[in-house]
Coordinates of C-alpha atoms and ligand atoms in Angstrom, one line a residue:
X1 CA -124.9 -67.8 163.8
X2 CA -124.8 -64.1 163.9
X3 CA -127.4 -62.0 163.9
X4 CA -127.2 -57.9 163.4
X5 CA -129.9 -55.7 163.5
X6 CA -129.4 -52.9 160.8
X7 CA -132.0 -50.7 161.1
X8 CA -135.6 -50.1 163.0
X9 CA -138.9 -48.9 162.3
X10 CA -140.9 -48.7 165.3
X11 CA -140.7 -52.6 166.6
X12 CA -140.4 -53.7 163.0
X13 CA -136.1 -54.7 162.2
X14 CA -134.3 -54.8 159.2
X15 CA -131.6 -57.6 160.4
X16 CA -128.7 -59.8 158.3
X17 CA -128.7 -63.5 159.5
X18 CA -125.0 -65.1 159.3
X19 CA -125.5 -68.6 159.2
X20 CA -123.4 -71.7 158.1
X21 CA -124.7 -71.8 154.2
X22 CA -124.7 -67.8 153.9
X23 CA -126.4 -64.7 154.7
X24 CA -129.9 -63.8 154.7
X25 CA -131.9 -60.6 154.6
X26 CA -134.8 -60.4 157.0
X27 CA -137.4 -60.3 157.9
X28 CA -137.0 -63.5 155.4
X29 CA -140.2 -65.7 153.8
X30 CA -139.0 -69.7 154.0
X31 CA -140.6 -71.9 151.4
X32 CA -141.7 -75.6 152.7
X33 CA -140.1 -78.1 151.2
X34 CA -141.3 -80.7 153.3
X35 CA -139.4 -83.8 151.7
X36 CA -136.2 -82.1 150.5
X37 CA -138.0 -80.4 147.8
X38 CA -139.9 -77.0 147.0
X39 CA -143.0 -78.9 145.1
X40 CA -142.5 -78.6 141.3
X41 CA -139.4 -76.8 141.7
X42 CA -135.2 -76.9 141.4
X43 CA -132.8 -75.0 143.6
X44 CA -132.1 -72.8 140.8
X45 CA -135.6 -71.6 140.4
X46 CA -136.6 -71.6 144.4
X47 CA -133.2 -69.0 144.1
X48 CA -134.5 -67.0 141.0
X49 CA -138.0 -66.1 143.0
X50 CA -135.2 -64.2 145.6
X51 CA -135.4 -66.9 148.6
X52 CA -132.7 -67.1 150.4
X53 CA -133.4 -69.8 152.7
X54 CA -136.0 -72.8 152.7
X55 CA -137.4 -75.2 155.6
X56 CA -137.5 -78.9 155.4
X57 CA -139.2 -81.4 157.5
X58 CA -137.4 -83.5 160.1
X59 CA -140.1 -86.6 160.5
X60 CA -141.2 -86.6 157.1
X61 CA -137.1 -86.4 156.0
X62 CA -136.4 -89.0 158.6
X63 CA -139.3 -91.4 156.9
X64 CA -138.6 -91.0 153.2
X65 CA -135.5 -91.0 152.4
X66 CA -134.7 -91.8 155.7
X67 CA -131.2 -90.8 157.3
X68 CA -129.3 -93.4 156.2
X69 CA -129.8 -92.4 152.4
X70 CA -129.6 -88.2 153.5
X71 CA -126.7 -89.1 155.6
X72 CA -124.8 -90.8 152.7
X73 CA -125.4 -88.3 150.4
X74 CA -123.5 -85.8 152.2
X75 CA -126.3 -84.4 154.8
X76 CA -129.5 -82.9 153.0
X77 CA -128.0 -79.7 151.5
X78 CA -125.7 -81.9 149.2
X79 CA -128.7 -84.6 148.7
X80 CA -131.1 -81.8 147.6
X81 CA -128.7 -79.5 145.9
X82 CA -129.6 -76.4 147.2
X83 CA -126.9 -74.1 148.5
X84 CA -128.2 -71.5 151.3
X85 CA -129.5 -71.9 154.9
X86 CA -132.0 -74.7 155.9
X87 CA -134.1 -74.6 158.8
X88 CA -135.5 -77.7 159.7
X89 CA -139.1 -77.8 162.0
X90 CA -138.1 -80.6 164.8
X91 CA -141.6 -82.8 164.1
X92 CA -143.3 -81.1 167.3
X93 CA -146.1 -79.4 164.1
X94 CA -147.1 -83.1 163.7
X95 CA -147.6 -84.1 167.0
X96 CA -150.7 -81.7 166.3
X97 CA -151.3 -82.9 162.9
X98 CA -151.0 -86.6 163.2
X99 CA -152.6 -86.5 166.4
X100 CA -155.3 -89.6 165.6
X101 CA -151.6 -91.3 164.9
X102 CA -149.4 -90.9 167.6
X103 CA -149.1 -91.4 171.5
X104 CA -147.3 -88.8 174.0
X105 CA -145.9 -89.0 177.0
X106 CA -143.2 -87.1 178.7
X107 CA -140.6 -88.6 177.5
X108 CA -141.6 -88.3 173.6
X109 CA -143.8 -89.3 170.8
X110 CA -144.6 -91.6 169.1
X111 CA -145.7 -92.1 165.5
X112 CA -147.6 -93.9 162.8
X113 CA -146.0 -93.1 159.7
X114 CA -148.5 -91.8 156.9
X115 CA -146.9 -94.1 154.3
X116 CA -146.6 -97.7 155.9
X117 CA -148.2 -97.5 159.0
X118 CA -144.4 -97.9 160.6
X119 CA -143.4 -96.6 164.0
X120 CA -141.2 -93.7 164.7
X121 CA -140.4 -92.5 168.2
X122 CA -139.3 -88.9 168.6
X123 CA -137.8 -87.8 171.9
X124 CA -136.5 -84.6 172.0
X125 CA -132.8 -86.0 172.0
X126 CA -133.9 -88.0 168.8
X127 CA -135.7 -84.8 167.5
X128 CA -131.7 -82.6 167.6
X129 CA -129.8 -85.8 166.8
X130 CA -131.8 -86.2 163.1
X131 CA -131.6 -82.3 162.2
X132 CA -127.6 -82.4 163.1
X133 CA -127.7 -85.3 160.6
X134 CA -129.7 -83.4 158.2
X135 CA -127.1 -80.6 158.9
X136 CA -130.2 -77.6 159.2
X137 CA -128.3 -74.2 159.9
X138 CA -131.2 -73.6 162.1
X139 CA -133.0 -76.7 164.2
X140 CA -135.9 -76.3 166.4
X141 CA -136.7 -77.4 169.9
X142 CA -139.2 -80.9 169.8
X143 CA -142.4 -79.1 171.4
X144 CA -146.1 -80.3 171.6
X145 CA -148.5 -77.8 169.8
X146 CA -152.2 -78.5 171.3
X147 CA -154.7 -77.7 169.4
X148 CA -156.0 -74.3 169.3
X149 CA -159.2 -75.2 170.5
X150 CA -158.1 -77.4 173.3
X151 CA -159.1 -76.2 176.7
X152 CA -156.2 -74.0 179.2
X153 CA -155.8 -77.4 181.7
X154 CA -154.3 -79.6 178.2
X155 CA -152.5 -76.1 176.6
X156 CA -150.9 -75.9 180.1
X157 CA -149.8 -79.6 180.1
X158 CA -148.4 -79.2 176.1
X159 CA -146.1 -76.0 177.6
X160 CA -144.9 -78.0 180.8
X161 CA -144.1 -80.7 178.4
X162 CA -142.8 -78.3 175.6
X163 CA -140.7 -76.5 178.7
X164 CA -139.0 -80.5 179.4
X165 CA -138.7 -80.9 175.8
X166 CA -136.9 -77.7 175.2
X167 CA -134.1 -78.3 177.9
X168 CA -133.3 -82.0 177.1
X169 CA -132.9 -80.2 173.3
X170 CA -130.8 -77.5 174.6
X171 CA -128.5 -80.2 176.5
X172 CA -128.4 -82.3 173.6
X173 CA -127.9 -79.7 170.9
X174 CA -124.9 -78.6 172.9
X175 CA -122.7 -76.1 170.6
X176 CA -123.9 -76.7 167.6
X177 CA -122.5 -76.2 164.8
X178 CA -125.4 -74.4 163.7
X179 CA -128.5 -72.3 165.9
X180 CA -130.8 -74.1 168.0
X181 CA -134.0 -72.4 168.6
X182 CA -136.4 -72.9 171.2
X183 CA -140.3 -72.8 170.5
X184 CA -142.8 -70.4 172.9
X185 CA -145.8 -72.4 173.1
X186 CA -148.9 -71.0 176.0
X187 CA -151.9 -70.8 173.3
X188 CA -153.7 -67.4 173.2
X189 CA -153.4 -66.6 176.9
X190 CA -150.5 -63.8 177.9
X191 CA -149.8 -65.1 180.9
X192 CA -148.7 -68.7 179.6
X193 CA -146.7 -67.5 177.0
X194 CA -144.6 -65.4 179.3
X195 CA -144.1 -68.0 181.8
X196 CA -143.2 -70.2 178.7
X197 CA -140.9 -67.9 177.1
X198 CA -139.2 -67.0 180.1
X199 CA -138.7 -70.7 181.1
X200 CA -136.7 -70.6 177.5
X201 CA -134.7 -67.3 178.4
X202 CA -133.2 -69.3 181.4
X203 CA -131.7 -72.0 178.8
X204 CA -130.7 -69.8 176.4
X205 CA -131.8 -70.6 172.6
X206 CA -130.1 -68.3 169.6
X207 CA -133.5 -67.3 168.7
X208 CA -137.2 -67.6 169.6
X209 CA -140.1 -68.7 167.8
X210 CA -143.6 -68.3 168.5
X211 CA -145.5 -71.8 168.1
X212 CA -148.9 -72.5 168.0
X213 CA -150.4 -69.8 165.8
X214 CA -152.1 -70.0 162.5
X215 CA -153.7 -73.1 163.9
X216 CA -157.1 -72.0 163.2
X217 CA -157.5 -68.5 165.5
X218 CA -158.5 -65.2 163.9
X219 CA -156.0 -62.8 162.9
X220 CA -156.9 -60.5 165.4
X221 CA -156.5 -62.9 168.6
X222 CA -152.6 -63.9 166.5
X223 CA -151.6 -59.9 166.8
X224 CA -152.8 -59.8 170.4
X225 CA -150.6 -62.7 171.0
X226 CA -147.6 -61.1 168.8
X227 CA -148.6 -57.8 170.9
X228 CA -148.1 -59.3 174.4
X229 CA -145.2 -61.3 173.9
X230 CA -143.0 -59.6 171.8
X231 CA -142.0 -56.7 173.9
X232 CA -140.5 -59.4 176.0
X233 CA -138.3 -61.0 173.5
X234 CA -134.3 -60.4 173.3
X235 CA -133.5 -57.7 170.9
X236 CA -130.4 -59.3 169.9
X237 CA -132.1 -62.3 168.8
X238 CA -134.0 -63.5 165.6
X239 CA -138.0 -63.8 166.4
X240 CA -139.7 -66.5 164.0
X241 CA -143.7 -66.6 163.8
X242 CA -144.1 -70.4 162.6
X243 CA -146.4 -71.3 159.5
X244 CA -147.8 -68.1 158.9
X245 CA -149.1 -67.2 156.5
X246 CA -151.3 -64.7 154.4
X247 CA -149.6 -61.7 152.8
X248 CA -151.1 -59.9 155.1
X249 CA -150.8 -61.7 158.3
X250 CA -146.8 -61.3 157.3
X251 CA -147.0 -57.4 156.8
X252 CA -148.7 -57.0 160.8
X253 CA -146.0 -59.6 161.9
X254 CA -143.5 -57.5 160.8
X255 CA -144.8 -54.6 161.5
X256 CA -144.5 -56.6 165.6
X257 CA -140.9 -56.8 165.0
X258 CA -141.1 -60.7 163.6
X259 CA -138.1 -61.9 161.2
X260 CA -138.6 -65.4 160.1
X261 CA -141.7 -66.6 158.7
X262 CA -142.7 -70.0 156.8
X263 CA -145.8 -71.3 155.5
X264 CA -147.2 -73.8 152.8
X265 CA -149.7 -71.3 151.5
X266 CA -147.9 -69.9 148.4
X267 CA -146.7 -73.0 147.1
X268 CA -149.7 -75.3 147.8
X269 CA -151.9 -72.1 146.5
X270 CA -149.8 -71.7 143.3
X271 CA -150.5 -75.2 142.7
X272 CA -154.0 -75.1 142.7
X273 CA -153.8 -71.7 140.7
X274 CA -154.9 -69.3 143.6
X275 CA -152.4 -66.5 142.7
X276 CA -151.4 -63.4 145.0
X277 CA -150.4 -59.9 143.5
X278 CA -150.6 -56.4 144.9
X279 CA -154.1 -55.9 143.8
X280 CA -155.2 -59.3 145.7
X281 CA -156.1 -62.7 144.3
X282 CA -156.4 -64.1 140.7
X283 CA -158.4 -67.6 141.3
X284 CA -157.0 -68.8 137.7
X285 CA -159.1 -71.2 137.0
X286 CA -162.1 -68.8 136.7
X287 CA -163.0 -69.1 133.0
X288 CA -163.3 -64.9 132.9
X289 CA -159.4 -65.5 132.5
X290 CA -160.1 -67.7 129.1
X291 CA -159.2 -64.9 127.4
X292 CA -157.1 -62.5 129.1
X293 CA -154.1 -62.2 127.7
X294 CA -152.1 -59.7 130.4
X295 CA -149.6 -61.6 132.4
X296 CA -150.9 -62.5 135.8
X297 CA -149.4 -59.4 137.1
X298 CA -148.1 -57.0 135.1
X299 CA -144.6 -55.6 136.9
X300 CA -143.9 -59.6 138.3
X301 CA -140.1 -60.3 137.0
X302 CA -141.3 -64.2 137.3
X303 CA -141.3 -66.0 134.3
X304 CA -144.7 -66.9 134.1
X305 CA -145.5 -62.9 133.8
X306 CA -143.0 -61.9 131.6
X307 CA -143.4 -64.9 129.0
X308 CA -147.1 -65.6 129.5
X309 CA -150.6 -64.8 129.7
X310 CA -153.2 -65.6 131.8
X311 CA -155.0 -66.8 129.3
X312 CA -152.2 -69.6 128.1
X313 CA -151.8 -70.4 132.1
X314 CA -155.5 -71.3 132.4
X315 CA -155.6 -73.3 129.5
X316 CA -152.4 -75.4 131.0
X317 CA -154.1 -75.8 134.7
X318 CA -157.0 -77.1 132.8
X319 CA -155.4 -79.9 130.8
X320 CA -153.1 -80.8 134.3
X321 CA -149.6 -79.9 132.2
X322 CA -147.2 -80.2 134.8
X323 CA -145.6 -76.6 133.6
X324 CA -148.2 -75.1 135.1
X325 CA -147.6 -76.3 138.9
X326 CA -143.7 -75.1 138.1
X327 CA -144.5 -71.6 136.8
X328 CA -147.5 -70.5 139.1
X329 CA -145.6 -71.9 142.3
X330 CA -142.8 -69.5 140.7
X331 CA -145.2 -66.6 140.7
X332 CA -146.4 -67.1 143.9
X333 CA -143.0 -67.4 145.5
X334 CA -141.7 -64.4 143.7
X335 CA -144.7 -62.2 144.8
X336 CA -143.9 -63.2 148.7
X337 CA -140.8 -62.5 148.5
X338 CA -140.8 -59.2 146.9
X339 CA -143.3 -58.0 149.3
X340 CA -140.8 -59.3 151.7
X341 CA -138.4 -57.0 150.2
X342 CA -141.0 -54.3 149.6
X343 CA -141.1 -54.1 153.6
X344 CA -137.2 -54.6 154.5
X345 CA -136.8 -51.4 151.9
X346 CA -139.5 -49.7 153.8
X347 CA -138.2 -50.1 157.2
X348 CA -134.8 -49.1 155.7
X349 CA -136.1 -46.0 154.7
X350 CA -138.5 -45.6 157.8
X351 CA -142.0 -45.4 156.1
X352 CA -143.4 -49.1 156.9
X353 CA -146.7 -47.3 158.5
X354 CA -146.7 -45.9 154.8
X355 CA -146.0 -49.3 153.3
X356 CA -148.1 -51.2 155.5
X357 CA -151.3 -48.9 154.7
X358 CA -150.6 -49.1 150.6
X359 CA -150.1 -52.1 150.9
X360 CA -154.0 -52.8 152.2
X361 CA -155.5 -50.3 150.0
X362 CA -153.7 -51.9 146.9
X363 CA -155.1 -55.6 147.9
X364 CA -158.4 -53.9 148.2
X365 CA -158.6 -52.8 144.9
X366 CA -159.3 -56.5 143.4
X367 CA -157.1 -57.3 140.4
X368 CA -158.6 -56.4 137.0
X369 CA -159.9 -58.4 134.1
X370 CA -159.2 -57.7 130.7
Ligands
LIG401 ZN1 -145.3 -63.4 138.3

């Protein structure tokens, strides 16, 4: 992995990843596709919305197909067709998420799988061994995420843990042949996350992300967060904010000088017909939109824009046509990652305060109804 840093605006970086399957741009917007697949979409249309890299899910891969069937197929690139980077999560999110079904202890996890009620036991050797397998350009530490309301005593315990975690990984990782990257956990208090970021620095990692945000705290206690512990990660290295998030929780993450970003929200959104554009939302299946017949937004080079109007995309939510899940997640995931683009341009050119504060206006505005 190679990481350069081409130009700055205030903390905010315009950077070119190098990684195994190609180059991205960042700061970069990673779809989910959680079982080796962007929901209601093909490779060729995840590429067309202008992503450049996607994120899968290592315990959810590891349970259906499983690695024997991934493996076989020629890792998960080959299996799912798609040609750029991957970045696979390491199964430390589900620790949180499946808590009522798993145990921990220091050593690892274990599971109940959501499907058959199997077992699956993650250590953090286990947790590096399947992404390898996979073949993610970019794996992730195993870490334990508490909750965001759990009290400081069990967030401590979760970053000792996390800290273990992250050097078995590192061991295990070894050289590769892609990034491994180690996860800051320490909740909302500054002092944790320093301790557990510098615990990191001393192993090493090719980039940093920032775990256990957009877990349920306010976007003003996430930048305070950003704001404390950013100044105190490695230039030189990428700086991902997992599973965030709105549009504009990205524009004040990169406005703090974060590159990578992932989150479920446009493509789950798009599939229940909540659609972002520059002028804010468009809840679709409002029947004001029964007869509108302007595109959802009217400059989106998407295909449901230039081909459709809102009115035809309400009626095909309504009667469940599967068309519609394909062509709003394609909105969606065009509108991310223009904006994305929208601010790499801006820091380019040096006017992302400028950017930043049209950008707000703009989504204050409400989008019109004909
Ligand atoms: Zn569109």
């Amino acid at each position: 992995m190679r990481f350069e840093r081409l130009a700055t605006d205030g903390r905010a970086r315009l950077g070119c990843l190098a990684l195994g399957h190609g180059q991205i741009d960042t700061p970069a917007f990673m779809p989910v596709g959680t079982y080796g697949a962007v929901k209601a979409l093909d490779p060729t249309d995840v590429a067309t919305t202008g992503t450049q890299m996607i994120l899968g899910n290592t315990l959810h891969l590891a349970l259906r197909p499983g690695l024997e069937v991934i493996g076989r197929m020629g890792g998960l690139h080959a299996f799912m067709g798609w040609r750029g980077p991957i970045l696979t999560d390491s199964g430390g999110f589900q620790v949180m998420s499946l808590a009522h079904r798993r145990s921990i202890d220091d050593d690892g996890v274990t599971f109940q799988a959501p499907v058959d009620g199997r077992r699956f036991r993650l250590t953090p050797e286990r947790a590096v061994g399947i992404q390898q397998e996979l073949g993610s350009d970019i794996a992730m530490v195993l870490d334990q995420c508490p909750s965001y309301l759990a009290p400081r005593e069990e967030i401590e315990t979760a970053m000792r843990r996390s800290q273990l975690w992250a050097e078995r990984c590192r061991r295990a990782y070894g050289d590769g042949p892609g990034a491994l990257f180690g996860i800051v956990q320490g909740g909302v208090d500054p002092d944790l996350r320093r301790r557990s970021f510098e615990a990191l620095a001393s192993l090493g990692f090719e980039g940093y992300a920032v775990g256990g945000l957009a877990i349920g705290e306010s976007a003003p206690t996430r930048e305070a967060v950003l704001d404390a512990l950013i100044p105190l990660l490695p230039e030189d290295r990428p700086r991902y904010l997992m599973g965030v998030g709105k549009p504009a929780d990205l524009v004040a993450a990169v406005c703090r000088g974060i590159d990578l970003f992932d989150c479920v929200l446009p493509t789950r959104n798009g599939r229940n017909a909540h659609l972002f554009t520059a002028t804010g939302v468009v809840r679709l299946r409002n029947s004001r939109y029964r007869f509108d017949e302007s595109p959802i937004e009217p400059d989106c080079p998407c295909p449901a824009c230039r081909h459709h109007s809102r009115a035809y995309l309400h009626h095909l939510d309504r009667i469940g046509d599967p068309l519609s899940l394909r062509l709003l997640t394609l909105h969606n995931l065009t509108y991310y990652q223009r904006l994305l683009a929208r601010l790499r341009e801006a820091i380019r050119t040096r006017c992302l305060g400028e950017c930043a504060a049209d950008f707000e206006r703009q989504q204050r505005s409400g989008p019109a109804v004909r």
